[in-house]
Coordinates of C-alpha atoms in Angstrom, one line a residue:
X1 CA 11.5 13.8 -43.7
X2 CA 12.7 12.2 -46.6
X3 CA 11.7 8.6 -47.7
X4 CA 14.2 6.6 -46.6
X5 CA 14.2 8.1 -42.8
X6 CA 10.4 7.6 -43.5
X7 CA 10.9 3.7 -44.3
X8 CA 13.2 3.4 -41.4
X9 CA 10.9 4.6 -38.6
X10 CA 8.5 2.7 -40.4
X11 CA 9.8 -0.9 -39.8
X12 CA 11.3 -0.2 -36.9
X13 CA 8.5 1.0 -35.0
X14 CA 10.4 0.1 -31.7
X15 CA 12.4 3.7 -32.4
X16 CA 9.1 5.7 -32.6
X17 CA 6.8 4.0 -29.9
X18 CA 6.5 5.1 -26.4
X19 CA 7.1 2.9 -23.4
X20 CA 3.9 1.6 -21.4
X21 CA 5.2 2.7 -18.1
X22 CA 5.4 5.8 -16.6
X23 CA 8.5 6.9 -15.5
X24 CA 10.0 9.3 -12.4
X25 CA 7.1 11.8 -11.1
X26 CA 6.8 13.8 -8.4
X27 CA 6.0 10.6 -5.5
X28 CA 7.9 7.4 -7.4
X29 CA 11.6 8.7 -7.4
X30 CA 12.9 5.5 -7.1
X31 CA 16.7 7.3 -6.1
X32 CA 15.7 9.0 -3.3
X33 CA 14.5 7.9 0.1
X34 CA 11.4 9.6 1.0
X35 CA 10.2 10.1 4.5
X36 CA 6.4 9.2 5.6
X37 CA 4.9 10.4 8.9
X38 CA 1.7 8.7 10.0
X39 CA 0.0 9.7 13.4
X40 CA -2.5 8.0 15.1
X41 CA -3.8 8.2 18.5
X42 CA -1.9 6.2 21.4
X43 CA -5.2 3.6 21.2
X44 CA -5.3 3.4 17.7
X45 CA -1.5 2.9 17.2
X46 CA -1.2 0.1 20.1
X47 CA -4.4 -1.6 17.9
X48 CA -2.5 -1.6 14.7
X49 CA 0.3 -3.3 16.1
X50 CA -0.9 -5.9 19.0
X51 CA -0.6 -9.7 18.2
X52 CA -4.6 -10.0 18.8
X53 CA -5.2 -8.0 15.8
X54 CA -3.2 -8.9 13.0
X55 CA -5.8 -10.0 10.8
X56 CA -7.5 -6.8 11.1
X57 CA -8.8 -5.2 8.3
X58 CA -10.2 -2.2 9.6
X59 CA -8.3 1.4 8.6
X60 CA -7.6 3.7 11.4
X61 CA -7.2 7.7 11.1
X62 CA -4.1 9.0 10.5
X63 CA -2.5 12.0 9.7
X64 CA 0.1 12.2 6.9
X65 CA 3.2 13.9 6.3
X66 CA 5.5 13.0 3.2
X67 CA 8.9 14.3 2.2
X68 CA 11.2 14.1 -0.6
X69 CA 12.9 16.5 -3.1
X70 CA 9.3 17.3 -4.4
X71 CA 7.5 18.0 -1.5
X72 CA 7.0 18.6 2.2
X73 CA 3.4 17.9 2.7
X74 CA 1.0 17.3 5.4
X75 CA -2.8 16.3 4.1
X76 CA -5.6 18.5 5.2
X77 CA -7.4 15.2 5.5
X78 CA -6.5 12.3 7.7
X79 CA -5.6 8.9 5.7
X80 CA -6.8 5.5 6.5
X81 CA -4.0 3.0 7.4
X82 CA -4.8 -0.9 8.1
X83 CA -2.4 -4.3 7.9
X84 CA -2.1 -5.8 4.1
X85 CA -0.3 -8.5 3.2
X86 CA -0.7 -12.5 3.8
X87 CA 2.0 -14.1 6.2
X88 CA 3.8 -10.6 5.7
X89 CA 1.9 -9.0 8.7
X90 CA 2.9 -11.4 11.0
X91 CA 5.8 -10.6 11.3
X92 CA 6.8 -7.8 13.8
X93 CA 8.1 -5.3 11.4
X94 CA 4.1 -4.8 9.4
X95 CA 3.4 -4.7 5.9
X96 CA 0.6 -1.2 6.2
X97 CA -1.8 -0.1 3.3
X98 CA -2.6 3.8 3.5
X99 CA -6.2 4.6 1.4
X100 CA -5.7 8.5 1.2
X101 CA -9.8 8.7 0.6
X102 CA -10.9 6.2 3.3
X103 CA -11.9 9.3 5.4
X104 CA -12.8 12.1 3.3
X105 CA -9.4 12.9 1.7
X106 CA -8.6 13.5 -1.3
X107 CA -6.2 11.2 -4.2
X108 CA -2.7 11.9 -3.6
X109 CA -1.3 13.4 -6.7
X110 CA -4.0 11.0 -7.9
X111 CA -2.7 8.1 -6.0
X112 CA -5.4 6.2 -4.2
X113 CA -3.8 4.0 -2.0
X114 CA -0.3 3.3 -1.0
X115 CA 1.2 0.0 0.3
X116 CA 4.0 0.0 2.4
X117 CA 6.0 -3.2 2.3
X118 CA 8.9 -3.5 5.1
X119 CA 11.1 -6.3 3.1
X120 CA 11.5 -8.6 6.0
X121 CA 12.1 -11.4 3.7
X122 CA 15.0 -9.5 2.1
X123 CA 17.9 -8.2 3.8
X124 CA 18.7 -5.9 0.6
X125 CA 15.6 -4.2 0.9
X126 CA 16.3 -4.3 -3.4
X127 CA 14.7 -7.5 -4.8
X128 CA 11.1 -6.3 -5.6
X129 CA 12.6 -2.9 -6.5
X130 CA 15.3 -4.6 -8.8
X131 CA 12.9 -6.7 -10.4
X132 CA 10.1 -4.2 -11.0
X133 CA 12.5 -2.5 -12.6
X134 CA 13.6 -4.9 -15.0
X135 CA 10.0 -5.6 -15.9
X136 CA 9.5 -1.9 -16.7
X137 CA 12.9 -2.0 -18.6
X138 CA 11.2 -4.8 -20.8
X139 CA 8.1 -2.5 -21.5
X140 CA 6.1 -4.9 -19.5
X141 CA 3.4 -3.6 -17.3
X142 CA 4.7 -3.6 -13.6
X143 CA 4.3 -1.4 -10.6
X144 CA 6.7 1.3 -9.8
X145 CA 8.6 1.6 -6.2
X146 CA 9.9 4.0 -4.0
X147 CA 12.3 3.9 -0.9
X148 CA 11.2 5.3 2.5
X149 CA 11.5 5.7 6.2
X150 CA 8.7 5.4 7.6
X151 CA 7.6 7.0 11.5
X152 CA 4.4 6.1 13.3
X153 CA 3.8 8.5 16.5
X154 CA 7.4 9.8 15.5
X155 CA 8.8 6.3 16.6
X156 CA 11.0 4.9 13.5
X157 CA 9.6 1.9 12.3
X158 CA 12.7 1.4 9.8
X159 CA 12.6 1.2 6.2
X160 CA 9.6 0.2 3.7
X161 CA 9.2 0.4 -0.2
X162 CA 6.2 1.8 -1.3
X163 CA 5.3 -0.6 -4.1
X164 CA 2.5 1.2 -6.5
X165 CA -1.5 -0.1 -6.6
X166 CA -2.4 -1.7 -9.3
X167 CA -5.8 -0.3 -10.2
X168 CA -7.9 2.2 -12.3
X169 CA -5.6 4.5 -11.8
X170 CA -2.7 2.3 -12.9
X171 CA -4.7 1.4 -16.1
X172 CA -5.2 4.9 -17.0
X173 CA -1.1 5.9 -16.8
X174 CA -0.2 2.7 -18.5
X175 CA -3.6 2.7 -21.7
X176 CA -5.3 5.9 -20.9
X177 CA -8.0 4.1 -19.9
X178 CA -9.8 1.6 -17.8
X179 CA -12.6 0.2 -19.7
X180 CA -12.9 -3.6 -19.0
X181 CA -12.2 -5.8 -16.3
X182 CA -9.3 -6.3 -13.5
X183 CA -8.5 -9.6 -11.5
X184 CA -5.9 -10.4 -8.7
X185 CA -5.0 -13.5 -9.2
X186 CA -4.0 -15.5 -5.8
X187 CA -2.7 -18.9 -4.7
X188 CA -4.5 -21.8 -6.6
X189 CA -5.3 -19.6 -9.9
X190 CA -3.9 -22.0 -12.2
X191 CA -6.2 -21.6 -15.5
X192 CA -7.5 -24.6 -15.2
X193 CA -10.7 -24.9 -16.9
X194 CA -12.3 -26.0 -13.7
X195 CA -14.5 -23.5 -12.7
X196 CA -12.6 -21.7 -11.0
X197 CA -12.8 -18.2 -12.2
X198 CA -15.8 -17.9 -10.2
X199 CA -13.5 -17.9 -7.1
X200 CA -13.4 -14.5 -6.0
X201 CA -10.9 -15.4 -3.2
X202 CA -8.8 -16.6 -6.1
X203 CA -9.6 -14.0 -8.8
X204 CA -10.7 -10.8 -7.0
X205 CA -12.4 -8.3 -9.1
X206 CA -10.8 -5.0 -8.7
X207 CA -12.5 -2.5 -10.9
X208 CA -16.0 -2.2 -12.9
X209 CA -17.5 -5.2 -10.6
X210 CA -21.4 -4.2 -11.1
X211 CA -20.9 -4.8 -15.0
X212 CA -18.6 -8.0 -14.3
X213 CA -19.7 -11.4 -15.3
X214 CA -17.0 -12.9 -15.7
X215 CA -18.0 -14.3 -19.0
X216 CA -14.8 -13.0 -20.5
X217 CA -12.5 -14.5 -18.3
X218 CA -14.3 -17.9 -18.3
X219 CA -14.1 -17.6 -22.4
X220 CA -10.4 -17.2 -22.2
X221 CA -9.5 -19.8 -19.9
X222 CA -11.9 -21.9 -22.1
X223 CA -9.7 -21.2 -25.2
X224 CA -6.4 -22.0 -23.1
X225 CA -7.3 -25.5 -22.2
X226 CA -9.6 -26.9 -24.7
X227 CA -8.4 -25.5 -28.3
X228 CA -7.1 -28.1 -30.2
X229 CA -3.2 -28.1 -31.0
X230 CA -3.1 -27.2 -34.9
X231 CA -5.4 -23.8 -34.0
X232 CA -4.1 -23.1 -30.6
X233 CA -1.4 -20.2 -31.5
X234 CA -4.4 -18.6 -33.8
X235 CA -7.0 -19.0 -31.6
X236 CA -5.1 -17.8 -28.0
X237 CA -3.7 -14.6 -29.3
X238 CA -7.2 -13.6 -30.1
X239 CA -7.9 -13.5 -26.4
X240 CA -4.4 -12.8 -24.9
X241 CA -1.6 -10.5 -25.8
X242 CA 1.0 -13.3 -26.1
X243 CA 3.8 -10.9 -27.0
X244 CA 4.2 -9.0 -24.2
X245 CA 3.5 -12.5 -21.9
X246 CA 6.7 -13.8 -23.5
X247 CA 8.5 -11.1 -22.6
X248 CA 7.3 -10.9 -18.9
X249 CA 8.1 -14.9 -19.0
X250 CA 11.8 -13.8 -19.7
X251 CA 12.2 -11.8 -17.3
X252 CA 10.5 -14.2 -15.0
X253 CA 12.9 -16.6 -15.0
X254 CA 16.0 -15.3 -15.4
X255 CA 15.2 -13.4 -12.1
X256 CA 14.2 -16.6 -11.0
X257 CA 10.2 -15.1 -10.0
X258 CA 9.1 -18.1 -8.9
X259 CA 6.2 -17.1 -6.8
X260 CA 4.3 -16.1 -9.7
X261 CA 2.6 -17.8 -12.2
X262 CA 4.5 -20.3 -13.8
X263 CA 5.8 -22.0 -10.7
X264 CA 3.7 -21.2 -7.9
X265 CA 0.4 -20.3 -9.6
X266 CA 0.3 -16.9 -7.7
X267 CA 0.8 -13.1 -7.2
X268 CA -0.3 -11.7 -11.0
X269 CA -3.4 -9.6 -12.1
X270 CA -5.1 -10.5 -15.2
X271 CA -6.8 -7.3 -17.2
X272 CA -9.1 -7.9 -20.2
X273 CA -8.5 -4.9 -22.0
X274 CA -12.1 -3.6 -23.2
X275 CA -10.5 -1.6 -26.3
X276 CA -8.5 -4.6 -27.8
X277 CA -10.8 -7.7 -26.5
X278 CA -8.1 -9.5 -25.1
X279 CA -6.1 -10.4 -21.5
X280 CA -2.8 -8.4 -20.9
X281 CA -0.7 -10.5 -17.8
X282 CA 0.9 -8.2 -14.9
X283 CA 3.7 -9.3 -12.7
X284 CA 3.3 -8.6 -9.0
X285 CA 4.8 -8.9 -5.6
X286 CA 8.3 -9.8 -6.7
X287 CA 10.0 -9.7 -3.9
X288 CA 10.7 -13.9 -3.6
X289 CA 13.3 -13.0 -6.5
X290 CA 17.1 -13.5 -7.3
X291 CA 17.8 -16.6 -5.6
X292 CA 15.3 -16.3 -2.4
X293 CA 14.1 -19.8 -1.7
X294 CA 11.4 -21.3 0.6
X295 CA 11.0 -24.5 -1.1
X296 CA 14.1 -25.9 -1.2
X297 CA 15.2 -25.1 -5.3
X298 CA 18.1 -23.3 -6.5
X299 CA 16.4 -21.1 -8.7
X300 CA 19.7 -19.3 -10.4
X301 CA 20.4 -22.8 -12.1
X302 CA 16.7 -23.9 -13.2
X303 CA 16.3 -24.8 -16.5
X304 CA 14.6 -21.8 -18.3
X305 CA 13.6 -24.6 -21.1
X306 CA 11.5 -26.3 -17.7
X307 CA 10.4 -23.4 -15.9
X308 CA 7.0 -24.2 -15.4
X309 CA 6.5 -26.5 -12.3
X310 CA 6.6 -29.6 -13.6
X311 CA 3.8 -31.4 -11.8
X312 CA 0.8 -28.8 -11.9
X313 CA -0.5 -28.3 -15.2
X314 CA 0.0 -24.1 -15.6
X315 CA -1.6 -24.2 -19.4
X316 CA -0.8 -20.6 -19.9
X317 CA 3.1 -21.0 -19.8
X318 CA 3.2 -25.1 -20.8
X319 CA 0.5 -24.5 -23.4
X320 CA 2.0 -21.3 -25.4
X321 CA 5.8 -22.6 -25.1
X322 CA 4.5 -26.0 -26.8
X323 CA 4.4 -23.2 -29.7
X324 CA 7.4 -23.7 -31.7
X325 CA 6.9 -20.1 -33.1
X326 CA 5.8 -18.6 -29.2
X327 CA 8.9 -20.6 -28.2
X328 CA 11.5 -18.6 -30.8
X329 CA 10.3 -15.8 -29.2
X330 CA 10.8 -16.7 -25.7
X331 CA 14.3 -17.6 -26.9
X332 CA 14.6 -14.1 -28.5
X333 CA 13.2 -12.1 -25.4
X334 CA 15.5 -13.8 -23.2
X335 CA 18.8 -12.5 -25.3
X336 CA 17.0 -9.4 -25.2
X337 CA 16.9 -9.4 -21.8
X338 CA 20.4 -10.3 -21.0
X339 CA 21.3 -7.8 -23.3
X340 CA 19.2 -4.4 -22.1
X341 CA 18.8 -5.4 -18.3
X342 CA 20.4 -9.0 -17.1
X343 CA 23.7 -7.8 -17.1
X344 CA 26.4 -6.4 -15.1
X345 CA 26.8 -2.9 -16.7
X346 CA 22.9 -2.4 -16.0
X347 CA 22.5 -4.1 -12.7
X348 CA 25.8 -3.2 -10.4
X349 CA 26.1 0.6 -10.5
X350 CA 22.4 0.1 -9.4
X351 CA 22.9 -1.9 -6.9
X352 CA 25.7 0.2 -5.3
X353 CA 23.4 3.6 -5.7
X354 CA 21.1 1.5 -3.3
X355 CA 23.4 0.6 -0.7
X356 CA 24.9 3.7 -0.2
X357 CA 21.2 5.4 -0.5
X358 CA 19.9 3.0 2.2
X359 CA 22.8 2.3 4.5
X360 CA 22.2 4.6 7.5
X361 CA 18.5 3.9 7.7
X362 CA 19.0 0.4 7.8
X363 CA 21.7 0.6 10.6
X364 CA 19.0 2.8 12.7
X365 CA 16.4 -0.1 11.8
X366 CA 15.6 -1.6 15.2
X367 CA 13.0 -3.7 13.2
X368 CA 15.2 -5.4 10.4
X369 CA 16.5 -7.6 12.9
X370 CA 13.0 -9.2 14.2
X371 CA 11.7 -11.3 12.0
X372 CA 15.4 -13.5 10.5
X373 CA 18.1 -11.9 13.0
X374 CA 19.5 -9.7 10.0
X375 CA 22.1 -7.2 10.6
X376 CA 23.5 -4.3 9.0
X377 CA 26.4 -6.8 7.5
X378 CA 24.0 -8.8 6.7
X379 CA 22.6 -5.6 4.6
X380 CA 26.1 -5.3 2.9
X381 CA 26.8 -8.6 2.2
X382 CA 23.4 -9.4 0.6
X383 CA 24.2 -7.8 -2.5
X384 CA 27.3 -10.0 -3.0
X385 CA 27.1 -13.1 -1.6
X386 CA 24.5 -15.3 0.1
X387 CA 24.1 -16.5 3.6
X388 CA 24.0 -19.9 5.3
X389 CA 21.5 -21.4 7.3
X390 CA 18.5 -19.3 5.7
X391 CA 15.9 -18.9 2.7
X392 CA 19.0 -15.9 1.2
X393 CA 20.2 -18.9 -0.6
X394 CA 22.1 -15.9 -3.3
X395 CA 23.9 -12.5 -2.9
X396 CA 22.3 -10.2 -5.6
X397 CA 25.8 -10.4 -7.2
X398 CA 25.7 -13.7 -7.2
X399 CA 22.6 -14.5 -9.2
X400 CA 23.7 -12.8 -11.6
X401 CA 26.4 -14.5 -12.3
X402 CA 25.5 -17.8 -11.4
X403 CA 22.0 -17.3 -13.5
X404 CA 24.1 -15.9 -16.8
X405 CA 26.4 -18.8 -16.9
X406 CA 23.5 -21.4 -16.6
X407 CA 21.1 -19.7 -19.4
X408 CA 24.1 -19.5 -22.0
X409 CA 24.5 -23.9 -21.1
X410 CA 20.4 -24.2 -20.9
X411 CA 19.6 -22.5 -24.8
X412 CA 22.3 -22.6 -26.8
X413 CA 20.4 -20.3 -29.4
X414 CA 21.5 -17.3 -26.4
X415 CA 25.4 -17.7 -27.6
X416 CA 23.9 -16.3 -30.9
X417 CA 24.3 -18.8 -33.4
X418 CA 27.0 -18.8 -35.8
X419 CA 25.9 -15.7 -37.3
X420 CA 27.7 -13.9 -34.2
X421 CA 31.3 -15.9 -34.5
X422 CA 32.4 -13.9 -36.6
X423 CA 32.5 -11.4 -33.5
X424 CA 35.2 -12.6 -32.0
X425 CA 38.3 -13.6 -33.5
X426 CA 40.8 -15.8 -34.6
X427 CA 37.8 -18.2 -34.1
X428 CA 38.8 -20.9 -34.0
X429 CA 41.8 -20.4 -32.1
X430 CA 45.3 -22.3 -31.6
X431 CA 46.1 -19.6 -29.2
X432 CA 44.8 -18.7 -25.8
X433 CA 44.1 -15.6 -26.6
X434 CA 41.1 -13.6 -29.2
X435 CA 39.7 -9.8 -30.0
X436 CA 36.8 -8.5 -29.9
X437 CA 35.9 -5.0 -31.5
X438 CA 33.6 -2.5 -29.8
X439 CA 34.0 1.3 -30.8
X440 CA 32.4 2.5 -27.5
X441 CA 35.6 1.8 -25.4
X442 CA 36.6 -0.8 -23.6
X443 CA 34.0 -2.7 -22.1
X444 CA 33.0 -2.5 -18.4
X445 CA 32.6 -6.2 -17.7
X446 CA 34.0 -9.4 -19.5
X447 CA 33.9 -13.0 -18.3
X448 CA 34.5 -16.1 -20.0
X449 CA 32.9 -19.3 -19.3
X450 CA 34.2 -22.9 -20.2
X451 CA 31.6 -25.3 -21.9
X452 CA 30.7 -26.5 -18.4
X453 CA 29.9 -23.0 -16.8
X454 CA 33.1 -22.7 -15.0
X455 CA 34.2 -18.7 -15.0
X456 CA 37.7 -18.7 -16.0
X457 CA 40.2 -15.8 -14.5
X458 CA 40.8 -14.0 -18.4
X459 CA 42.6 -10.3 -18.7
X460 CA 41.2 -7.9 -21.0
X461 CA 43.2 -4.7 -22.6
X462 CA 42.6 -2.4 -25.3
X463 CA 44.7 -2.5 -28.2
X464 CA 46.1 1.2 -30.0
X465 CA 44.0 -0.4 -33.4
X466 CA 40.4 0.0 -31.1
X467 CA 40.4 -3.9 -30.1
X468 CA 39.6 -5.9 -26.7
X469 CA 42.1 -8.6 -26.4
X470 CA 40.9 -11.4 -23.9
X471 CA 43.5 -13.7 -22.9
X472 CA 43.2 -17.0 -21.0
X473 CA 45.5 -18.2 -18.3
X474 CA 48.3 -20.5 -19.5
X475 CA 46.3 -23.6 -17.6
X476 CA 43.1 -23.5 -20.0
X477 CA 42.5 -26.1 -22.0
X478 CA 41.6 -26.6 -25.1
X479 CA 37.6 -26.5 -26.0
X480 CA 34.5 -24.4 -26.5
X481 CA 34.3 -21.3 -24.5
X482 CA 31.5 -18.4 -24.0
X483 CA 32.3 -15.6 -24.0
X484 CA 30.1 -12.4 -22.3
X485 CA 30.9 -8.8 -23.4
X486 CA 29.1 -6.1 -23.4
X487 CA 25.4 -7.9 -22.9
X488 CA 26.6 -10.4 -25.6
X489 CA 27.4 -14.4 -25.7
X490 CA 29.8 -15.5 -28.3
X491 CA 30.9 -19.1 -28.5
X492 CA 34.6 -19.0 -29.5
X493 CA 36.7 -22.5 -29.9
X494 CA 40.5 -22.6 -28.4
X495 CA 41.9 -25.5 -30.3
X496 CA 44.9 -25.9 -28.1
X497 CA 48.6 -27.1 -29.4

C-alpha cells in the first residue's frame, strides 16, 4: 500500500469501517416469506385467542416448525407463545411473542425470542419493514425483519413480520458485547429530570438488572436538563453518542416516526454502553410511519426545523438541536439521507419486490380485513396512494414524494448551497430548458419542483455528448426551481423572456 492510498483510507474512515448491523443470515431474509407453524392443544389455542384473556401474559407450549430457503425445521423442544403488544392485541388478528427457551428449548440459531407482529394498522404490511431498513441503511442501530405466514393448529392466521428482540443478544451482533445496561423506554419517558428514571413501567430494565442502579441513567438525564448552555455540547457528548442520535433523528422525520421520541415521547431503548461510558439511542416499533396518523397531523409536510412536539419539553431533541454545531449536522444527515435511502431509486424497486412477494398471502388473509375492513385493493393501492375516511392518511408512494418536496422548502441548506449550481446548467436560465451531467446513464427518476413545492410535468433525454436535458412545459413561469436527480437537489433559476 503506498502512502497516498494509505492517507486516503485514512481520512476517509467511512471506506474502511464496517457497518453496526448485521445483515442477511440464515432466519432474517428480509426477501423471502418464511413459513412458521405453531401447535398447541385445542384448550390452549382457544385460551390464546378468547376476548377474556387478552391481557394474558402467560406462555403456552407449542411446537415449532419454520421454513424458508435455509431451513425446514421442527424444534425438538416445544416453544413458549403468549400475547405482546399494547392496544395491538386487541385486535382480532394478535400480535404473539414466541420465547424458544421458556420450556427447556434451546436459542434458535441464537435467537431468544421472536415477536410476531400482524400489521393490522398497515395495510402494506411494509412500514416497520421500510423504515427499519432505512435506519440500518443509515448505520443506526435498529432491529431486523422478516416476512411470514404464520399457521396455528394448521389454521392460517395470515401474514406477520417477525421484527428482531432487542436484547443481549442484539448487543453482542451489533458491539460484541453486552456489558452495561439496557432500558425500554415507554409512553411518558420524556428525560425530564423528574425522577422518573426510577419508573420501571416507563424504563424497563432489560439486561444485567442485579448490578443496575440506575445511577448512570439518572446522571445522564441530569446532564441533559441542567448543564448550562455555553458547556452543554461538551458536556452531553460525554454521556451520549450524539452522532449517531442525529442521524437516527434524520431518518426520524423524514419518515415522519412520530411515535417515537421526539413527538410522542415513546417506543426507543436507551443502552449505556459499559465500554465507552456513554448512552447509544435505538429506534423501535416503527410501524406508525410514512404518513400513518392517529392524531390528526400530516406528518409528510411537518417542519423538520419543528419536529419535536411543540408543547412537551423532549430536552434530548430540543436541547441538542439548540446546538448550532449539532444542528449543521442534522442538516448534513438529512441530505445524506435523501441521498443513500429517501429517494425513489432506493425506495420503489423495494416496494414493488414486496408487493409481488406478499400478494397471494394477503389475498388468503381472512384476518387483514378484521380490525379496519382492509382488502386486498386496499393492499395494492397502499403503496401508491392513501385512503379516505381512515388513519392511511398516505400511499407509501406518496410520502415520498410529498415529504421530498416539503424538506427541500423547510432547509434550504438541502438544495446544496451554491456550491452545487454549478451542477446544473445554463443557470440561470432564459430558457425553459437546462443539463445536467451524470456518467452513470441516464437517471432513473427526475422531478422538478417550483419554489412553492408544486411538481411540474418536465421530460428528460440523454443527449449523444453524455448529458440529461430537462425541459419544462411551455406554461412555466419564470422563477426558482428545484431540481431532484439522482438523490440530489439543485436550485436552478428560469429567468423567463
Amino acid at each position: 500500500m503506498n502512502r497516498l492510498t494509505l492517507f486516503f483510507l485514512l481520512i476517509h474512515p467511512a471506506l474502511w469501517a464496517q457497518p453496526i448491523n448485521p445483515g442477511i443470515d440464515a432466519v432474517y431474509r428480509p426477501d423471502e416469506l418464511a413459513v412458521i407453524r405453531l401447535t398447541l392443544t385445542p384448550t390452549d389455542k382457544a385460551f390464546l385467542l378468547h376476548p377474556d384473556n387478552v391481557e394474558s401474559e402467560v406462555y403456552l407450549e407449542a411446537t415449532f416448525h419454520m421454513i424458508n430457503s435455509q431451513m425446514d425445521t421442527v424444534l425438538e423442544k416445544k416453544v413458549g407463545i403468549r400475547l405482546r403488544g399494547n392496544t395491538s392485541r386487541y385486535h382480532e388478528k394478535k400480535p404473539f411473542k414466541i420465547d424458544f427457551r421458556e420450556f427447556g428449548g434451546k436459542k434458535f440459531f441464537d435467537y431468544k425470542k421472536f415477536n410476531l407482529k400482524p400489521n393490522v394498522n398497515d395495510p402494506s404490511h411494509f412500514r416497520e419493514p421500510l423504515s427499519l431498513l432505512c435506519f440500518r441503511e443509515m448505520d443506526i442501530p435498529a432491529a431486523r425483519t422478516f416476512p411470514l405466514r404464520l399457521y396455528i393448529n394448521d389454521e392460517y392466521m395470515g401474514v406477520y413480520t417477525n421484527v428482531e428482540q432487542i436484547d443481549d443478544e442484539f448487543l453482542n451482533d451489533r458491539y460484541g458485547h453486552e456489558e452495561g445496561f439496557l432500558y425500554k423506554c415507554s409512553f411518558g419517558a420524556t428525560l425530564m429530570n423528574d425522577g422518573q428514571v426510577y419508573n420501571e413501567s416507563i424504563f424497563e430494565s432489560e439486561i444485567n438488572e442485579d448490578d443496575d442502579t440506575r445511577v448512570a441513567l439518572n446522571h445522564f438525564v441530569q446532564v441533559l436538563n441542567t448543564t448550562s448552555t455555553s458547556s452543554f455540547a461538551t458536556e452531553i457528548e460525554k454521556v451520549f453518542n450524539v452522532d449517531r442520535y442525529l442521524r437516527q433523528l434524520a431518518v426520524e422525520a423524514l419518515i415522519g416516526h412520530w411515535d417515537g421520541y421526539s413527538y410522542n415521547m415513546n417506543n426507543y431503548y436507551l443502552f449505556y454502553n459499559g465500554e465507552e461510558h456513554r448512552f447509544e439511542y435505538f429506534p423501535y416499533d416503527a410501524d406508525n410511519t410514512w404518513g400513518i396518523d392517529w392524531v390528526n397531523r400530516n406528518w409528510a409536510t411537518r417542519d423538520l426545523n419543528a419536529w419535536a412536539r411543540t408543547e412537551l419539553p423532549m430536552p434530548l431533541t430540543k436541547r441538542i438541536l439548540n446546538v448550532a454545531a449539532f444542528k449543521q449536522k442534522y442538516v448534513h444527515y438529512l441530505t445524506e439521507v435523501l441521498e443513500k435511502v429517501f429517494n425513489e431509486e432506493f425506495i420503489l424497486p423495494k416496494l414493488e419486490a414486496y408487493k409481488i412477494l406478499l400478494t397471494d398471502a394477503v389475498q388468503e388473509d381472512s384476518y387483514f380485513n378484521r380490525s379496519f375492513g382492509f382488502t386486498h385493493t386496499h393492499f395494492l393501492q397502499s403503496f401508491t396512494t392513501g385512503m379516505e375516511n381512515n388513519h392511511v392518511k398516505y400511499g407509501l408512494v406518496e410520502f415520498l414524494d410529498v415529504r421530498t418536496r416539503h424538506a427541500i422548502q423547510q432547509i434550504p441548506e438541502l438544495s446544496g448551497g451554491d456550491a452545487l449550481t454549478v451542477s446544473v446548467y445554463p443557470n440561470p436560465s432564459n430558457q425553459p430548458e437546462l443539463y445536467y451531467y451524470t456518467p452513470s446513464g441516464l437517471a432513473k427518476q427526475v422531478h422538478v419542483y417550483s419554489s412553492t413545492g408544486s411538481t411540474l410535468g418536465i421530460s428528460a433525454e440523454r443527449t449523444p455528448d453524455d448529458r440529461i436535458r430537462i425541459t419544462l412545459p411551455d406554461h412555466a413561469p419564470g422563477g426558482l426551481y428545484f431540481v431532484h436527480v439522482n438523490g440530489r437537489v439543485f436550485r436552478w433559476m428560469y429567468a423567463a423572456k
